């Protein structure tokens, strides 16, 4: 139990608050929307949307995902803390792994075998052309599939939780 308390307190410190997001320069135009209490409550539909939005932006853009996800949450009525947590999927420690995996998935979807030799030192623009397409395709697939899967898992787990509570209350009575 102490582990979960320390995890909760460290997440509370790491996550932005409503007020800190509203003060951010990029989010000033939508600051009045960010303060809407509906975007910060734990309701099954808004949490599912927040998870989907955060997961999508975690894979689609490499920097500033939390701010873009928060802005999208105002439009799609998603839970901002859930979106912020999900953008941490692709943090600096794991981003290299996700790029490597996206490269592999992109090649698989394109039907092109992954080259076994290393890239020649012909210039960064040429190398970017070789790896950029498969990586963008792979990250796009991860974004869409992860958002869909996250949304469905939240909805399913919420329904299971409600069903278990109902079953428990019916057996007690």
PDB file of C-alpha atoms in Angstrom:
ATOM      1  CA  UNK A   1       0.000   0.000   0.000  1.00  0.00           C
ATOM      2  CA  UNK A   2       2.816   2.517   0.680  1.00  0.00           C
ATOM      3  CA  UNK A   3       4.048   1.938  -2.871  1.00  0.00           C
ATOM      4  CA  UNK A   4       0.752   3.160  -4.321  1.00  0.00           C
ATOM      5  CA  UNK A   5       0.725   6.185  -2.031  1.00  0.00           C
ATOM      6  CA  UNK A   6       4.220   7.212  -3.142  1.00  0.00           C
ATOM      7  CA  UNK A   7       3.311   6.529  -6.776  1.00  0.00           C
ATOM      8  CA  UNK A   8       0.179   8.652  -6.407  1.00  0.00           C
ATOM      9  CA  UNK A   9       2.048  11.508  -4.765  1.00  0.00           C
ATOM     10  CA  UNK A  10       4.826  11.457  -7.379  1.00  0.00           C
ATOM     11  CA  UNK A  11       2.225  11.462 -10.170  1.00  0.00           C
ATOM     12  CA  UNK A  12       0.478  14.396  -8.514  1.00  0.00           C
ATOM     13  CA  UNK A  13       3.750  16.339  -8.512  1.00  0.00           C
ATOM     14  CA  UNK A  14       4.609  15.380 -12.115  1.00  0.00           C
ATOM     15  CA  UNK A  15       1.236  16.130 -13.693  1.00  0.00           C
ATOM     16  CA  UNK A  16       0.327  19.694 -14.568  1.00  0.00           C
ATOM     17  CA  UNK A  17      -2.505  21.360 -12.676  1.00  0.00           C
ATOM     18  CA  UNK A  18      -5.396  23.200 -14.283  1.00  0.00           C
ATOM     19  CA  UNK A  19      -3.905  26.511 -13.295  1.00  0.00           C
ATOM     20  CA  UNK A  20      -0.391  25.736 -14.580  1.00  0.00           C
ATOM     21  CA  UNK A  21      -1.770  24.621 -17.940  1.00  0.00           C
ATOM     22  CA  UNK A  22      -3.907  27.745 -18.188  1.00  0.00           C
ATOM     23  CA  UNK A  23      -0.805  29.907 -17.625  1.00  0.00           C
ATOM     24  CA  UNK A  24       1.231  28.194 -20.356  1.00  0.00           C
ATOM     25  CA  UNK A  25       1.986  30.421 -23.347  1.00  0.00           C
ATOM     26  CA  UNK A  26       0.830  27.951 -26.006  1.00  0.00           C
ATOM     27  CA  UNK A  27      -2.441  27.275 -24.230  1.00  0.00           C
ATOM     28  CA  UNK A  28      -3.443  30.885 -23.444  1.00  0.00           C
ATOM     29  CA  UNK A  29      -5.990  31.012 -26.318  1.00  0.00           C
ATOM     30  CA  UNK A  30      -7.928  28.085 -24.842  1.00  0.00           C
ATOM     31  CA  UNK A  31      -7.174  28.701 -21.144  1.00  0.00           C
ATOM     32  CA  UNK A  32     -10.815  29.409 -20.319  1.00  0.00           C
ATOM     33  CA  UNK A  33     -11.727  25.965 -21.683  1.00  0.00           C
ATOM     34  CA  UNK A  34      -8.969  24.246 -19.670  1.00  0.00           C
ATOM     35  CA  UNK A  35     -10.505  25.420 -16.414  1.00  0.00           C
ATOM     36  CA  UNK A  36     -13.776  23.637 -17.146  1.00  0.00           C
ATOM     37  CA  UNK A  37     -14.300  21.191 -14.229  1.00  0.00           C
ATOM     38  CA  UNK A  38     -15.824  18.594 -16.584  1.00  0.00           C
ATOM     39  CA  UNK A  39     -12.382  18.058 -18.141  1.00  0.00           C
ATOM     40  CA  UNK A  40     -10.883  17.111 -14.783  1.00  0.00           C
ATOM     41  CA  UNK A  41     -13.566  14.765 -13.356  1.00  0.00           C
ATOM     42  CA  UNK A  42     -13.359  10.984 -13.431  1.00  0.00           C
ATOM     43  CA  UNK A  43     -16.281  10.060 -15.670  1.00  0.00           C
ATOM     44  CA  UNK A  44     -16.029   6.938 -17.801  1.00  0.00           C
ATOM     45  CA  UNK A  45     -16.561   8.599 -21.174  1.00  0.00           C
ATOM     46  CA  UNK A  46     -14.229  11.536 -20.560  1.00  0.00           C
ATOM     47  CA  UNK A  47     -11.497   9.273 -19.149  1.00  0.00           C
ATOM     48  CA  UNK A  48     -11.787   6.964 -22.173  1.00  0.00           C
ATOM     49  CA  UNK A  49     -11.517   9.951 -24.494  1.00  0.00           C
ATOM     50  CA  UNK A  50      -8.557  11.333 -22.533  1.00  0.00           C
ATOM     51  CA  UNK A  51      -6.736   8.010 -22.751  1.00  0.00           C
ATOM     52  CA  UNK A  52      -7.370   7.838 -26.499  1.00  0.00           C
ATOM     53  CA  UNK A  53      -6.273  11.435 -27.094  1.00  0.00           C
ATOM     54  CA  UNK A  54      -3.135  11.108 -24.988  1.00  0.00           C
ATOM     55  CA  UNK A  55      -2.137   7.813 -26.582  1.00  0.00           C
ATOM     56  CA  UNK A  56      -2.644   9.163 -30.091  1.00  0.00           C
ATOM     57  CA  UNK A  57      -0.535  12.284 -29.540  1.00  0.00           C
ATOM     58  CA  UNK A  58       2.137  10.342 -27.670  1.00  0.00           C
ATOM     59  CA  UNK A  59       2.965   8.540 -30.906  1.00  0.00           C
ATOM     60  CA  UNK A  60       2.178  11.164 -33.520  1.00  0.00           C
ATOM     61  CA  UNK A  61       4.392  14.043 -32.375  1.00  0.00           C
ATOM     62  CA  UNK A  62       7.713  13.749 -30.533  1.00  0.00           C
ATOM     63  CA  UNK A  63       7.574  16.948 -28.441  1.00  0.00           C
ATOM     64  CA  UNK A  64       4.835  18.899 -26.695  1.00  0.00           C
ATOM     65  CA  UNK A  65       2.363  16.036 -26.633  1.00  0.00           C
ATOM     66  CA  UNK A  66       0.900  17.021 -23.267  1.00  0.00           C
ATOM     67  CA  UNK A  67      -0.010  20.504 -24.448  1.00  0.00           C
ATOM     68  CA  UNK A  68      -1.495  19.287 -27.730  1.00  0.00           C
ATOM     69  CA  UNK A  69      -3.414  16.547 -25.893  1.00  0.00           C
ATOM     70  CA  UNK A  70      -4.758  19.080 -23.367  1.00  0.00           C
ATOM     71  CA  UNK A  71      -5.889  21.340 -26.201  1.00  0.00           C
ATOM     72  CA  UNK A  72      -7.593  18.406 -27.933  1.00  0.00           C
ATOM     73  CA  UNK A  73      -9.283  17.409 -24.681  1.00  0.00           C
ATOM     74  CA  UNK A  74     -11.056  20.756 -24.638  1.00  0.00           C
ATOM     75  CA  UNK A  75     -12.475  20.039 -28.098  1.00  0.00           C
ATOM     76  CA  UNK A  76     -13.295  16.337 -27.601  1.00  0.00           C
ATOM     77  CA  UNK A  77     -14.297  16.687 -23.914  1.00  0.00           C
ATOM     78  CA  UNK A  78     -11.611  14.281 -22.724  1.00  0.00           C
ATOM     79  CA  UNK A  79     -10.137  13.992 -19.252  1.00  0.00           C
ATOM     80  CA  UNK A  80      -6.961  16.101 -19.229  1.00  0.00           C
ATOM     81  CA  UNK A  81      -5.080  14.197 -16.471  1.00  0.00           C
ATOM     82  CA  UNK A  82      -5.713  10.875 -18.263  1.00  0.00           C
ATOM     83  CA  UNK A  83      -4.434  12.350 -21.513  1.00  0.00           C
ATOM     84  CA  UNK A  84      -1.354  13.775 -19.784  1.00  0.00           C
ATOM     85  CA  UNK A  85      -0.513  10.407 -18.227  1.00  0.00           C
ATOM     86  CA  UNK A  86      -0.892   8.601 -21.556  1.00  0.00           C
ATOM     87  CA  UNK A  87       1.451  10.996 -23.342  1.00  0.00           C
ATOM     88  CA  UNK A  88       4.176   9.650 -21.073  1.00  0.00           C
ATOM     89  CA  UNK A  89       4.168   6.390 -23.057  1.00  0.00           C
ATOM     90  CA  UNK A  90       6.813   7.852 -25.325  1.00  0.00           C
ATOM     91  CA  UNK A  91       9.149   9.494 -22.866  1.00  0.00           C
ATOM     92  CA  UNK A  92      12.825  10.156 -23.642  1.00  0.00           C
ATOM     93  CA  UNK A  93      13.818   6.798 -22.142  1.00  0.00           C
ATOM     94  CA  UNK A  94      11.473   4.761 -24.349  1.00  0.00           C
ATOM     95  CA  UNK A  95      11.352   6.875 -27.509  1.00  0.00           C
ATOM     96  CA  UNK A  96      14.262   5.055 -29.174  1.00  0.00           C
ATOM     97  CA  UNK A  97      12.510   1.727 -28.687  1.00  0.00           C
ATOM     98  CA  UNK A  98       9.267   3.070 -30.175  1.00  0.00           C
ATOM     99  CA  UNK A  99      11.123   4.485 -33.197  1.00  0.00           C
ATOM    100  CA  UNK A 100      12.867   1.163 -33.774  1.00  0.00           C
ATOM    101  CA  UNK A 101       9.579  -0.742 -33.456  1.00  0.00           C
ATOM    102  CA  UNK A 102       7.752   1.745 -35.708  1.00  0.00           C
ATOM    103  CA  UNK A 103      10.493   1.305 -38.317  1.00  0.00           C
ATOM    104  CA  UNK A 104       9.981  -2.470 -38.234  1.00  0.00           C
ATOM    105  CA  UNK A 105       6.182  -2.225 -38.359  1.00  0.00           C
ATOM    106  CA  UNK A 106       6.325   0.336 -41.163  1.00  0.00           C
ATOM    107  CA  UNK A 107       8.495  -1.980 -43.262  1.00  0.00           C
ATOM    108  CA  UNK A 108       6.183  -4.892 -42.496  1.00  0.00           C
ATOM    109  CA  UNK A 109       3.075  -2.965 -43.607  1.00  0.00           C
ATOM    110  CA  UNK A 110       4.815  -1.650 -46.728  1.00  0.00           C
ATOM    111  CA  UNK A 111       5.805  -5.205 -47.586  1.00  0.00           C
ATOM    112  CA  UNK A 112       9.452  -4.276 -47.904  1.00  0.00           C
ATOM    113  CA  UNK A 113      12.084  -6.313 -46.074  1.00  0.00           C
ATOM    114  CA  UNK A 114      14.038  -4.490 -43.382  1.00  0.00           C
ATOM    115  CA  UNK A 115      17.538  -3.777 -44.700  1.00  0.00           C
ATOM    116  CA  UNK A 116      20.189  -5.771 -42.891  1.00  0.00           C
ATOM    117  CA  UNK A 117      23.067  -3.412 -43.633  1.00  0.00           C
ATOM    118  CA  UNK A 118      23.577  -0.175 -41.781  1.00  0.00           C
ATOM    119  CA  UNK A 119      22.856   3.148 -43.401  1.00  0.00           C
ATOM    120  CA  UNK A 120      25.688   4.558 -45.428  1.00  0.00           C
ATOM    121  CA  UNK A 121      26.997   7.952 -44.437  1.00  0.00           C
ATOM    122  CA  UNK A 122      25.535   9.766 -47.424  1.00  0.00           C
ATOM    123  CA  UNK A 123      23.989  12.654 -45.567  1.00  0.00           C
ATOM    124  CA  UNK A 124      21.202  12.995 -43.072  1.00  0.00           C
ATOM    125  CA  UNK A 125      18.569  13.952 -45.658  1.00  0.00           C
ATOM    126  CA  UNK A 126      19.128  10.781 -47.683  1.00  0.00           C
ATOM    127  CA  UNK A 127      19.079   8.627 -44.545  1.00  0.00           C
ATOM    128  CA  UNK A 128      15.912  10.381 -43.384  1.00  0.00           C
ATOM    129  CA  UNK A 129      14.252   9.518 -46.692  1.00  0.00           C
ATOM    130  CA  UNK A 130      15.143   5.854 -46.202  1.00  0.00           C
ATOM    131  CA  UNK A 131      13.852   5.520 -42.642  1.00  0.00           C
ATOM    132  CA  UNK A 132      11.334   8.370 -42.413  1.00  0.00           C
ATOM    133  CA  UNK A 133       8.492   6.770 -44.351  1.00  0.00           C
ATOM    134  CA  UNK A 134       8.405   3.490 -42.426  1.00  0.00           C
ATOM    135  CA  UNK A 135       8.795   5.303 -39.101  1.00  0.00           C
ATOM    136  CA  UNK A 136       5.967   7.753 -39.840  1.00  0.00           C
ATOM    137  CA  UNK A 137       3.708   4.923 -40.973  1.00  0.00           C
ATOM    138  CA  UNK A 138       4.558   2.827 -37.911  1.00  0.00           C
ATOM    139  CA  UNK A 139       4.036   5.679 -35.467  1.00  0.00           C
ATOM    140  CA  UNK A 140       0.733   6.534 -37.163  1.00  0.00           C
ATOM    141  CA  UNK A 141      -0.382   2.939 -36.786  1.00  0.00           C
ATOM    142  CA  UNK A 142       0.657   2.941 -33.118  1.00  0.00           C
ATOM    143  CA  UNK A 143      -1.216   6.202 -32.554  1.00  0.00           C
ATOM    144  CA  UNK A 144      -4.489   5.089 -34.119  1.00  0.00           C
ATOM    145  CA  UNK A 145      -4.371   1.507 -32.818  1.00  0.00           C
ATOM    146  CA  UNK A 146      -3.253   2.593 -29.343  1.00  0.00           C
ATOM    147  CA  UNK A 147      -5.977   5.237 -29.118  1.00  0.00           C
ATOM    148  CA  UNK A 148      -8.641   2.754 -30.188  1.00  0.00           C
ATOM    149  CA  UNK A 149      -7.378   0.039 -27.866  1.00  0.00           C
ATOM    150  CA  UNK A 150      -7.027   2.447 -24.937  1.00  0.00           C
ATOM    151  CA  UNK A 151     -10.548   3.782 -25.422  1.00  0.00           C
ATOM    152  CA  UNK A 152     -12.031   0.286 -25.590  1.00  0.00           C
ATOM    153  CA  UNK A 153     -10.036  -0.975 -22.588  1.00  0.00           C
ATOM    154  CA  UNK A 154     -11.169   1.922 -20.412  1.00  0.00           C
ATOM    155  CA  UNK A 155     -14.800   1.392 -21.416  1.00  0.00           C
ATOM    156  CA  UNK A 156     -14.542  -2.360 -20.804  1.00  0.00           C
ATOM    157  CA  UNK A 157     -12.791  -2.038 -17.448  1.00  0.00           C
ATOM    158  CA  UNK A 158     -15.310   0.589 -16.309  1.00  0.00           C
ATOM    159  CA  UNK A 159     -18.200  -1.713 -17.209  1.00  0.00           C
ATOM    160  CA  UNK A 160     -16.563  -4.631 -15.417  1.00  0.00           C
ATOM    161  CA  UNK A 161     -16.007  -2.476 -12.348  1.00  0.00           C
ATOM    162  CA  UNK A 162     -19.664  -1.394 -12.293  1.00  0.00           C
ATOM    163  CA  UNK A 163     -20.849  -4.973 -12.852  1.00  0.00           C
ATOM    164  CA  UNK A 164     -18.676  -6.237  -9.995  1.00  0.00           C
ATOM    165  CA  UNK A 165     -19.989  -3.527  -7.683  1.00  0.00           C
ATOM    166  CA  UNK A 166     -23.588  -4.382  -8.590  1.00  0.00           C
ATOM    167  CA  UNK A 167     -22.947  -8.079  -8.098  1.00  0.00           C
ATOM    168  CA  UNK A 168     -21.280  -7.430  -4.744  1.00  0.00           C
ATOM    169  CA  UNK A 169     -24.135  -5.212  -3.549  1.00  0.00           C
ATOM    170  CA  UNK A 170     -26.732  -7.787  -4.662  1.00  0.00           C
ATOM    171  CA  UNK A 171     -25.015 -10.627  -2.818  1.00  0.00           C
ATOM    172  CA  UNK A 172     -24.692  -8.595   0.395  1.00  0.00           C
ATOM    173  CA  UNK A 173     -28.358  -7.592   0.466  1.00  0.00           C
TER     174      UNK A 173
END
